[in-house]
Amino acid sequence: MEEEINNLCQSAFLKFVMDSRLDKNQFADVYRLILCLERTADYAVNIAEELVRLNTGMDIRHVSDPVQAIAKTAS
């Protein structure tokens, strides 16, 4: 999930870099917004991981496929 968000933010950044209609102040605002959105997504992932840990006792922070790992635990 984090990788998907990072890719979306990178693609948005590249889109706005190429937009010649933005002056430097507008670009700075958009850039800060993209960084804030990325950080918000990171917080959301951290909260979700902590909720899984509290509910299942399983630490999924460094698992390659958390959904599959949780499904194995549930069955």
Short mmCIF file of C-alpha atoms in Angstrom, two decimals, residues 9-74:
data_model
loop_
_atom_site.label_atom_id
_atom_site.label_comp_id
_atom_site.label_asym_id
_atom_site.label_seq_id
_atom_site.Cartn_x
_atom_site.Cartn_y
_atom_site.Cartn_z
CA CYS A 9 2.64 11.06 -5.22
CA GLN A 10 5.66 10.77 -7.49
CA SER A 11 3.46 10.75 -10.57
CA ALA A 12 1.51 13.79 -9.31
CA PHE A 13 4.80 15.57 -8.62
CA LEU A 14 6.08 14.85 -12.13
CA LYS A 15 2.79 16.01 -13.62
CA PHE A 16 3.03 19.36 -11.85
CA VAL A 17 6.73 19.77 -12.67
CA MET A 18 5.80 19.62 -16.34
CA ASP A 19 2.90 22.08 -15.96
CA SER A 20 4.22 25.39 -17.26
CA ARG A 21 1.12 27.25 -16.04
CA LEU A 22 2.29 27.09 -12.41
CA ASP A 23 4.55 29.80 -11.10
CA LYS A 24 7.16 28.92 -8.46
CA ASN A 25 4.88 29.81 -5.53
CA GLN A 26 2.02 27.70 -6.85
CA PHE A 27 4.40 24.84 -7.50
CA ALA A 28 5.76 25.10 -3.95
CA ASP A 29 2.20 24.94 -2.60
CA VAL A 30 1.36 21.89 -4.71
CA TYR A 31 4.63 20.21 -3.71
CA ARG A 32 3.92 20.75 0.00
CA LEU A 33 0.40 19.40 -0.50
CA ILE A 34 1.74 16.26 -2.18
CA LEU A 35 4.21 15.74 0.68
CA CYS A 36 1.42 16.17 3.24
CA LEU A 37 -0.81 13.69 1.43
CA GLU A 38 2.01 11.16 1.33
CA ARG A 39 2.67 11.61 5.05
CA THR A 40 -1.06 11.28 5.81
CA ALA A 41 -1.12 7.99 3.91
CA ASP A 42 1.91 6.81 5.91
CA TYR A 43 0.03 7.62 9.14
CA ALA A 44 -3.03 5.72 7.90
CA VAL A 45 -0.90 2.64 7.16
CA ASN A 46 0.73 2.86 10.59
CA ILE A 47 -2.67 3.09 12.28
CA ALA A 48 -4.00 0.12 10.31
CA GLU A 49 -0.93 -1.96 11.20
CA GLU A 50 -1.35 -1.11 14.87
CA LEU A 51 -5.05 -2.02 14.78
CA VAL A 52 -4.18 -5.41 13.30
CA ARG A 53 -1.59 -5.93 16.03
CA LEU A 54 -4.07 -5.00 18.76
CA ASN A 55 -6.79 -7.28 17.34
CA THR A 56 -4.70 -10.31 16.35
CA GLY A 57 -1.41 -9.93 18.18
CA MET A 58 0.31 -10.21 14.80
CA ASP A 59 2.95 -7.68 13.75
CA ILE A 60 2.46 -7.16 10.01
CA ARG A 61 4.82 -4.20 9.61
CA HIS A 62 7.51 -6.18 7.78
CA VAL A 63 5.37 -8.83 6.09
CA SER A 64 5.44 -8.83 2.28
CA ASP A 65 1.71 -9.63 1.95
CA PRO A 66 -0.12 -8.63 5.15
CA VAL A 67 -3.58 -9.62 3.86
CA GLN A 68 -2.45 -13.16 3.12
CA ALA A 69 -0.63 -13.42 6.47
CA ILE A 70 -3.77 -12.34 8.35
CA ALA A 71 -5.90 -14.79 6.37
CA LYS A 72 -3.56 -17.66 7.30
CA THR A 73 -3.81 -16.70 10.97
CA ALA A 74 -7.62 -16.54 10.83
#
